[in-house]
mmCIF file of C-alpha atoms in Angstrom:
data_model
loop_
_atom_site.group_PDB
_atom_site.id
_atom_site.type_symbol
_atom_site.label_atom_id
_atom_site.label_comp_id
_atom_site.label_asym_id
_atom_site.label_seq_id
_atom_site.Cartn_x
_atom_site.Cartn_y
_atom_site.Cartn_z
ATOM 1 C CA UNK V 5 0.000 0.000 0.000
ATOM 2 C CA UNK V 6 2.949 2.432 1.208
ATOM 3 C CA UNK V 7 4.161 2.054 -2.607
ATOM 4 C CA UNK V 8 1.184 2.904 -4.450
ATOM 5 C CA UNK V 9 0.941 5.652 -2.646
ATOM 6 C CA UNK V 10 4.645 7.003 -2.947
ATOM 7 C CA UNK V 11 4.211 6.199 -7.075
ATOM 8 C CA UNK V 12 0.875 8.505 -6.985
ATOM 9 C CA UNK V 13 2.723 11.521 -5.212
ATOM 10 C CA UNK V 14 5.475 11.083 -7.337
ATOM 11 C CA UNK V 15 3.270 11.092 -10.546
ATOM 12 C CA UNK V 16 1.183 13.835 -9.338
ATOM 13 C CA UNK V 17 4.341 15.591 -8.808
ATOM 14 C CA UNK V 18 5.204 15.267 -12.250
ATOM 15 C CA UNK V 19 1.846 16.248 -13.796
ATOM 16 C CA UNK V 20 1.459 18.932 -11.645
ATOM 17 C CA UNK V 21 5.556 20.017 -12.775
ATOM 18 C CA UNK V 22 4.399 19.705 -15.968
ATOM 19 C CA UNK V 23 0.810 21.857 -15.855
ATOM 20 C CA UNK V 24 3.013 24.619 -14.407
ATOM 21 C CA UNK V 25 5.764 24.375 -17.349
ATOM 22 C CA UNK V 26 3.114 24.298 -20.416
ATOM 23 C CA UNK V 27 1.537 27.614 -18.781
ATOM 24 C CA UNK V 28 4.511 29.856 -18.377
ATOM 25 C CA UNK V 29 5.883 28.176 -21.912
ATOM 26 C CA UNK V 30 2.562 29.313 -23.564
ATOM 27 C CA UNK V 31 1.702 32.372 -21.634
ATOM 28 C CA UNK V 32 5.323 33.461 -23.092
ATOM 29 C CA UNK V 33 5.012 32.478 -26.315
ATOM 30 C CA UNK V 34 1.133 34.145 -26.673
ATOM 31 C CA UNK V 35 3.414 37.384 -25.906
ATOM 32 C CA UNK V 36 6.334 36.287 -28.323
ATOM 33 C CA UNK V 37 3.743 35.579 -31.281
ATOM 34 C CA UNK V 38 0.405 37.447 -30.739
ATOM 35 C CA UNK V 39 -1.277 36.394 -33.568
ATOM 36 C CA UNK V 40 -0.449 32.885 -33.622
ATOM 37 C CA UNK V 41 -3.414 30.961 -32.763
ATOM 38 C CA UNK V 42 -4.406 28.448 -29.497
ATOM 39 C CA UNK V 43 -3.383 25.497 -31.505
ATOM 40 C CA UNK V 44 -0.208 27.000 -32.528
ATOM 41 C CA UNK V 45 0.582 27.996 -29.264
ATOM 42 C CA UNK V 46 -0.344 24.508 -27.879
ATOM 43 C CA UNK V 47 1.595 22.865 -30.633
ATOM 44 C CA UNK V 48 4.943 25.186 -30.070
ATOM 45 C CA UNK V 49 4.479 24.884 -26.079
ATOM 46 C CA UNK V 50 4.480 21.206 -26.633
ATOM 47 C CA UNK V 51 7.778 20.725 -29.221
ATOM 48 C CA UNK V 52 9.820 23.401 -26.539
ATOM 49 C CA UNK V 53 8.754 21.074 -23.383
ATOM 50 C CA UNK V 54 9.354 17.913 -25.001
ATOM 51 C CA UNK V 55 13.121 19.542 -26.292
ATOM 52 C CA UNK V 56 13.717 20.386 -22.739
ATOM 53 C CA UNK V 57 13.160 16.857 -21.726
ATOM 54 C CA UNK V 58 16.062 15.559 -23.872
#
């Protein structure tokens, strides 16, 4: 029991990590590019996360 819950703190560490990197990373590229659209944004926010990650 002590396990699963150590593996669901640690994974809800990780989303949460993750939540809070996609929202600065998009919030500064919506400044960076204003007339890109939510998509774009989305798609960029996504490439420079999973680059970082590497």
């Amino acid at each position: 029991m002590d396990y699963k819950l150590y593996v669901y703190k640690k994974l809800k560490l990780a989303s949460d990590l993750f939540e809070l990197a996609f929202k600065i990373k998009s919030h500064q590229l919506r400044l960076k590019y204003p007339q890109a659209t939510f998509k774009e944004i989305k798609e960029m926010t996504l490439k420079l996360i999973e680059k970082g990650c590497r």
